[in-house]
């Protein structure tokens, strides 16, 4: 949450001349409600089930850049599907940066807690092991989005070179 998946994803898609899709926006379009409200109204389990079905549809077809919700990759079935059919990228940022970014708006149900920064830290600890299975790991922070996109492109190229050498 707050790492910049959508913003960086859009820029990456432009750089690679590929279509871009944001899974949260797709859910909002399908249900007609903001993703946070869908999450609150139907609960995390139903939201994650819908996300899983959506991601399965998104990876079956044209090549594109997909920004998934922060919890998508934690689901073992979805993670396996993404790692099998796509090049997965873990955007990683320090908790202080995430707390500052997510604190700008009150639209994230999981952060409606007395201590959102502590919640982010707890979620990061839970999700880190799953995210470590991504093909590419790029750190981001306060720097320019262009620098993050450049790093992703370099890491994807390196990943593809390793894969073709194997």
PDB file of C-alpha atoms in Angstrom:
ATOM      1  CA  UNK A   1       0.000   0.000   0.000  1.00  0.00           C
ATOM      2  CA  UNK A   2       1.334   3.363  -1.037  1.00  0.00           C
ATOM      3  CA  UNK A   3       4.431   2.083  -2.792  1.00  0.00           C
ATOM      4  CA  UNK A   4       3.356   3.627  -6.099  1.00  0.00           C
ATOM      5  CA  UNK A   5       2.153   0.608  -8.052  1.00  0.00           C
ATOM      6  CA  UNK A   6      -0.391   2.552 -10.083  1.00  0.00           C
ATOM      7  CA  UNK A   7       1.718   5.633 -10.746  1.00  0.00           C
ATOM      8  CA  UNK A   8       4.875   3.687 -11.557  1.00  0.00           C
ATOM      9  CA  UNK A   9       2.866   1.086 -13.475  1.00  0.00           C
ATOM     10  CA  UNK A  10       1.382   3.730 -15.773  1.00  0.00           C
ATOM     11  CA  UNK A  11       4.825   5.173 -16.464  1.00  0.00           C
ATOM     12  CA  UNK A  12       6.309   1.718 -17.018  1.00  0.00           C
ATOM     13  CA  UNK A  13       3.537   0.858 -19.463  1.00  0.00           C
ATOM     14  CA  UNK A  14       4.218   4.053 -21.431  1.00  0.00           C
ATOM     15  CA  UNK A  15       7.940   3.297 -21.461  1.00  0.00           C
ATOM     16  CA  UNK A  16       7.325  -0.242 -22.739  1.00  0.00           C
ATOM     17  CA  UNK A  17       4.534   0.842 -25.125  1.00  0.00           C
ATOM     18  CA  UNK A  18       2.113  -1.551 -23.448  1.00  0.00           C
ATOM     19  CA  UNK A  19      -1.435  -1.131 -22.180  1.00  0.00           C
ATOM     20  CA  UNK A  20      -1.833  -0.501 -18.447  1.00  0.00           C
ATOM     21  CA  UNK A  21      -4.510  -1.851 -16.137  1.00  0.00           C
ATOM     22  CA  UNK A  22      -5.016  -1.247 -12.427  1.00  0.00           C
ATOM     23  CA  UNK A  23      -6.834  -4.105 -10.697  1.00  0.00           C
ATOM     24  CA  UNK A  24      -8.408  -1.785  -8.104  1.00  0.00           C
ATOM     25  CA  UNK A  25      -9.835   0.392 -10.897  1.00  0.00           C
ATOM     26  CA  UNK A  26     -11.153  -2.698 -12.658  1.00  0.00           C
ATOM     27  CA  UNK A  27     -12.937  -3.773  -9.459  1.00  0.00           C
ATOM     28  CA  UNK A  28     -14.363  -0.275  -9.046  1.00  0.00           C
ATOM     29  CA  UNK A  29     -15.652  -0.314 -12.628  1.00  0.00           C
ATOM     30  CA  UNK A  30     -17.202  -3.765 -12.205  1.00  0.00           C
ATOM     31  CA  UNK A  31     -18.922  -3.047  -8.890  1.00  0.00           C
ATOM     32  CA  UNK A  32     -19.569   0.666  -9.307  1.00  0.00           C
ATOM     33  CA  UNK A  33     -18.010   1.577  -5.954  1.00  0.00           C
ATOM     34  CA  UNK A  34     -14.568   2.736  -4.826  1.00  0.00           C
ATOM     35  CA  UNK A  35     -12.293  -0.230  -4.038  1.00  0.00           C
ATOM     36  CA  UNK A  36     -12.100   0.773  -0.355  1.00  0.00           C
ATOM     37  CA  UNK A  37     -15.868   0.787  -0.076  1.00  0.00           C
ATOM     38  CA  UNK A  38     -16.132  -2.607  -1.798  1.00  0.00           C
ATOM     39  CA  UNK A  39     -13.595  -3.914   0.726  1.00  0.00           C
ATOM     40  CA  UNK A  40     -15.524  -2.475   3.676  1.00  0.00           C
ATOM     41  CA  UNK A  41     -18.972  -3.488   2.420  1.00  0.00           C
ATOM     42  CA  UNK A  42     -18.212  -7.063   1.390  1.00  0.00           C
ATOM     43  CA  UNK A  43     -15.238  -7.867   3.611  1.00  0.00           C
ATOM     44  CA  UNK A  44     -11.672  -8.805   2.893  1.00  0.00           C
ATOM     45  CA  UNK A  45     -12.384 -12.433   1.939  1.00  0.00           C
ATOM     46  CA  UNK A  46     -14.932 -11.571  -0.769  1.00  0.00           C
ATOM     47  CA  UNK A  47     -12.748  -8.723  -1.992  1.00  0.00           C
ATOM     48  CA  UNK A  48      -9.719 -11.045  -2.294  1.00  0.00           C
ATOM     49  CA  UNK A  49     -11.810 -13.687  -4.077  1.00  0.00           C
ATOM     50  CA  UNK A  50     -12.895 -11.093  -6.624  1.00  0.00           C
ATOM     51  CA  UNK A  51      -9.319  -9.895  -7.021  1.00  0.00           C
ATOM     52  CA  UNK A  52      -8.132 -13.446  -7.670  1.00  0.00           C
ATOM     53  CA  UNK A  53     -10.739 -13.998 -10.398  1.00  0.00           C
ATOM     54  CA  UNK A  54      -9.927 -10.629 -11.963  1.00  0.00           C
ATOM     55  CA  UNK A  55      -6.180 -11.286 -12.021  1.00  0.00           C
ATOM     56  CA  UNK A  56      -6.774 -14.680 -13.662  1.00  0.00           C
ATOM     57  CA  UNK A  57      -8.657 -12.897 -16.465  1.00  0.00           C
ATOM     58  CA  UNK A  58      -6.057 -10.136 -16.796  1.00  0.00           C
ATOM     59  CA  UNK A  59      -3.104 -12.505 -17.280  1.00  0.00           C
ATOM     60  CA  UNK A  60      -4.961 -14.546 -19.883  1.00  0.00           C
ATOM     61  CA  UNK A  61      -4.594 -12.502 -23.015  1.00  0.00           C
ATOM     62  CA  UNK A  62      -2.597  -9.571 -24.281  1.00  0.00           C
ATOM     63  CA  UNK A  63       0.690  -8.521 -22.747  1.00  0.00           C
ATOM     64  CA  UNK A  64       0.216  -5.532 -20.463  1.00  0.00           C
ATOM     65  CA  UNK A  65       1.441  -3.895 -17.285  1.00  0.00           C
ATOM     66  CA  UNK A  66      -0.859  -4.769 -14.399  1.00  0.00           C
ATOM     67  CA  UNK A  67      -0.850  -2.953 -11.068  1.00  0.00           C
ATOM     68  CA  UNK A  68      -2.408  -5.297  -8.552  1.00  0.00           C
ATOM     69  CA  UNK A  69      -3.719  -4.470  -5.115  1.00  0.00           C
ATOM     70  CA  UNK A  70      -1.176  -4.803  -2.327  1.00  0.00           C
ATOM     71  CA  UNK A  71      -2.639  -8.042  -0.982  1.00  0.00           C
ATOM     72  CA  UNK A  72      -3.007  -9.878  -4.307  1.00  0.00           C
ATOM     73  CA  UNK A  73       0.453 -11.420  -4.267  1.00  0.00           C
ATOM     74  CA  UNK A  74       0.008 -12.769  -0.742  1.00  0.00           C
ATOM     75  CA  UNK A  75      -2.569 -15.315  -1.939  1.00  0.00           C
ATOM     76  CA  UNK A  76      -0.550 -18.452  -2.842  1.00  0.00           C
ATOM     77  CA  UNK A  77      -2.753 -19.394  -5.812  1.00  0.00           C
ATOM     78  CA  UNK A  78      -2.658 -15.907  -7.297  1.00  0.00           C
ATOM     79  CA  UNK A  79       1.085 -15.613  -6.669  1.00  0.00           C
ATOM     80  CA  UNK A  80       1.697 -18.933  -8.441  1.00  0.00           C
ATOM     81  CA  UNK A  81      -0.439 -17.856 -11.391  1.00  0.00           C
ATOM     82  CA  UNK A  82       1.314 -14.493 -11.674  1.00  0.00           C
ATOM     83  CA  UNK A  83       4.783 -16.014 -11.373  1.00  0.00           C
ATOM     84  CA  UNK A  84       3.930 -18.634 -13.988  1.00  0.00           C
ATOM     85  CA  UNK A  85       2.382 -16.305 -16.563  1.00  0.00           C
ATOM     86  CA  UNK A  86       4.022 -12.918 -16.004  1.00  0.00           C
ATOM     87  CA  UNK A  87       7.156 -11.171 -14.873  1.00  0.00           C
ATOM     88  CA  UNK A  88       6.369 -10.079 -11.347  1.00  0.00           C
ATOM     89  CA  UNK A  89       7.858  -6.961  -9.788  1.00  0.00           C
ATOM     90  CA  UNK A  90       8.019  -6.219  -6.073  1.00  0.00           C
ATOM     91  CA  UNK A  91       8.157  -2.487  -5.471  1.00  0.00           C
ATOM     92  CA  UNK A  92       9.545  -2.051  -1.985  1.00  0.00           C
ATOM     93  CA  UNK A  93       9.643   1.190   0.000  1.00  0.00           C
ATOM     94  CA  UNK A  94      10.526   2.113   3.578  1.00  0.00           C
ATOM     95  CA  UNK A  95       7.627   2.132   6.050  1.00  0.00           C
ATOM     96  CA  UNK A  96       8.106   5.858   6.739  1.00  0.00           C
ATOM     97  CA  UNK A  97       7.582   6.612   3.044  1.00  0.00           C
ATOM     98  CA  UNK A  98       4.532   4.340   2.885  1.00  0.00           C
ATOM     99  CA  UNK A  99       3.045   5.923   6.004  1.00  0.00           C
ATOM    100  CA  UNK A 100       3.503   9.413   4.597  1.00  0.00           C
ATOM    101  CA  UNK A 101       1.973   8.488   1.231  1.00  0.00           C
ATOM    102  CA  UNK A 102      -0.981   6.541   2.596  1.00  0.00           C
ATOM    103  CA  UNK A 103      -1.659   9.206   5.205  1.00  0.00           C
ATOM    104  CA  UNK A 104      -2.597  11.724   2.503  1.00  0.00           C
ATOM    105  CA  UNK A 105      -6.067  10.175   2.069  1.00  0.00           C
ATOM    106  CA  UNK A 106      -8.421   8.198   4.286  1.00  0.00           C
ATOM    107  CA  UNK A 107      -9.414   5.624   1.645  1.00  0.00           C
ATOM    108  CA  UNK A 108      -7.590   2.505   2.809  1.00  0.00           C
ATOM    109  CA  UNK A 109      -9.739   0.284   5.020  1.00  0.00           C
ATOM    110  CA  UNK A 110      -6.824  -1.692   6.436  1.00  0.00           C
ATOM    111  CA  UNK A 111      -5.268   1.547   7.712  1.00  0.00           C
ATOM    112  CA  UNK A 112      -8.314   2.778   9.605  1.00  0.00           C
ATOM    113  CA  UNK A 113      -6.578   1.878  12.845  1.00  0.00           C
ATOM    114  CA  UNK A 114      -5.267   3.856  15.811  1.00  0.00           C
ATOM    115  CA  UNK A 115      -1.696   3.485  14.483  1.00  0.00           C
ATOM    116  CA  UNK A 116      -1.613   3.184  10.657  1.00  0.00           C
ATOM    117  CA  UNK A 117       2.204   3.150  10.584  1.00  0.00           C
ATOM    118  CA  UNK A 118       2.296   0.158  12.942  1.00  0.00           C
ATOM    119  CA  UNK A 119      -0.321  -1.537  10.754  1.00  0.00           C
ATOM    120  CA  UNK A 120       1.853  -0.953   7.684  1.00  0.00           C
ATOM    121  CA  UNK A 121       4.837  -2.436   9.531  1.00  0.00           C
ATOM    122  CA  UNK A 122       2.825  -5.496  10.579  1.00  0.00           C
ATOM    123  CA  UNK A 123       1.483  -6.005   7.040  1.00  0.00           C
ATOM    124  CA  UNK A 124       4.980  -5.655   5.578  1.00  0.00           C
ATOM    125  CA  UNK A 125       6.285  -8.350   7.904  1.00  0.00           C
ATOM    126  CA  UNK A 126       3.455 -10.687   6.900  1.00  0.00           C
ATOM    127  CA  UNK A 127       3.720  -9.960   3.167  1.00  0.00           C
ATOM    128  CA  UNK A 128       7.512  -9.794   2.825  1.00  0.00           C
ATOM    129  CA  UNK A 129       7.957 -13.559   2.461  1.00  0.00           C
ATOM    130  CA  UNK A 130       5.381 -13.723  -0.338  1.00  0.00           C
ATOM    131  CA  UNK A 131       6.755 -10.634  -2.107  1.00  0.00           C
ATOM    132  CA  UNK A 132      10.247 -12.150  -2.010  1.00  0.00           C
ATOM    133  CA  UNK A 133       9.006 -14.704  -4.572  1.00  0.00           C
ATOM    134  CA  UNK A 134       8.607 -11.986  -7.215  1.00  0.00           C
ATOM    135  CA  UNK A 135      10.961 -12.247 -10.180  1.00  0.00           C
ATOM    136  CA  UNK A 136      12.185  -8.671  -9.770  1.00  0.00           C
ATOM    137  CA  UNK A 137      12.735  -6.636  -6.593  1.00  0.00           C
ATOM    138  CA  UNK A 138      13.080  -2.864  -6.896  1.00  0.00           C
ATOM    139  CA  UNK A 139      13.386  -0.443  -4.018  1.00  0.00           C
ATOM    140  CA  UNK A 140      11.649   2.884  -4.282  1.00  0.00           C
ATOM    141  CA  UNK A 141      11.403   5.809  -1.949  1.00  0.00           C
ATOM    142  CA  UNK A 142      11.317   9.563  -2.227  1.00  0.00           C
ATOM    143  CA  UNK A 143      13.116   9.628  -5.571  1.00  0.00           C
ATOM    144  CA  UNK A 144      11.670  10.337  -8.990  1.00  0.00           C
ATOM    145  CA  UNK A 145       9.247   7.858 -10.517  1.00  0.00           C
ATOM    146  CA  UNK A 146      11.435   7.851 -13.637  1.00  0.00           C
ATOM    147  CA  UNK A 147      14.285   6.394 -11.578  1.00  0.00           C
ATOM    148  CA  UNK A 148      12.039   3.597 -10.322  1.00  0.00           C
ATOM    149  CA  UNK A 149      10.866   2.838 -13.875  1.00  0.00           C
ATOM    150  CA  UNK A 150      14.494   2.804 -15.073  1.00  0.00           C
ATOM    151  CA  UNK A 151      15.377   0.357 -12.283  1.00  0.00           C
ATOM    152  CA  UNK A 152      12.430  -1.894 -13.158  1.00  0.00           C
ATOM    153  CA  UNK A 153      13.429  -1.988 -16.837  1.00  0.00           C
ATOM    154  CA  UNK A 154      17.034  -2.856 -15.919  1.00  0.00           C
ATOM    155  CA  UNK A 155      15.891  -5.609 -13.544  1.00  0.00           C
ATOM    156  CA  UNK A 156      13.428  -7.055 -16.072  1.00  0.00           C
ATOM    157  CA  UNK A 157      16.193  -7.138 -18.691  1.00  0.00           C
ATOM    158  CA  UNK A 158      18.473  -8.922 -16.205  1.00  0.00           C
ATOM    159  CA  UNK A 159      15.712 -11.384 -15.313  1.00  0.00           C
ATOM    160  CA  UNK A 160      15.067 -12.172 -18.988  1.00  0.00           C
ATOM    161  CA  UNK A 161      18.807 -12.642 -19.612  1.00  0.00           C
ATOM    162  CA  UNK A 162      19.063 -15.074 -16.678  1.00  0.00           C
ATOM    163  CA  UNK A 163      15.995 -16.959 -17.891  1.00  0.00           C
ATOM    164  CA  UNK A 164      17.282 -17.318 -21.447  1.00  0.00           C
ATOM    165  CA  UNK A 165      20.714 -18.453 -20.200  1.00  0.00           C
ATOM    166  CA  UNK A 166      19.169 -21.221 -18.109  1.00  0.00           C
TER     167      UNK A 166
END
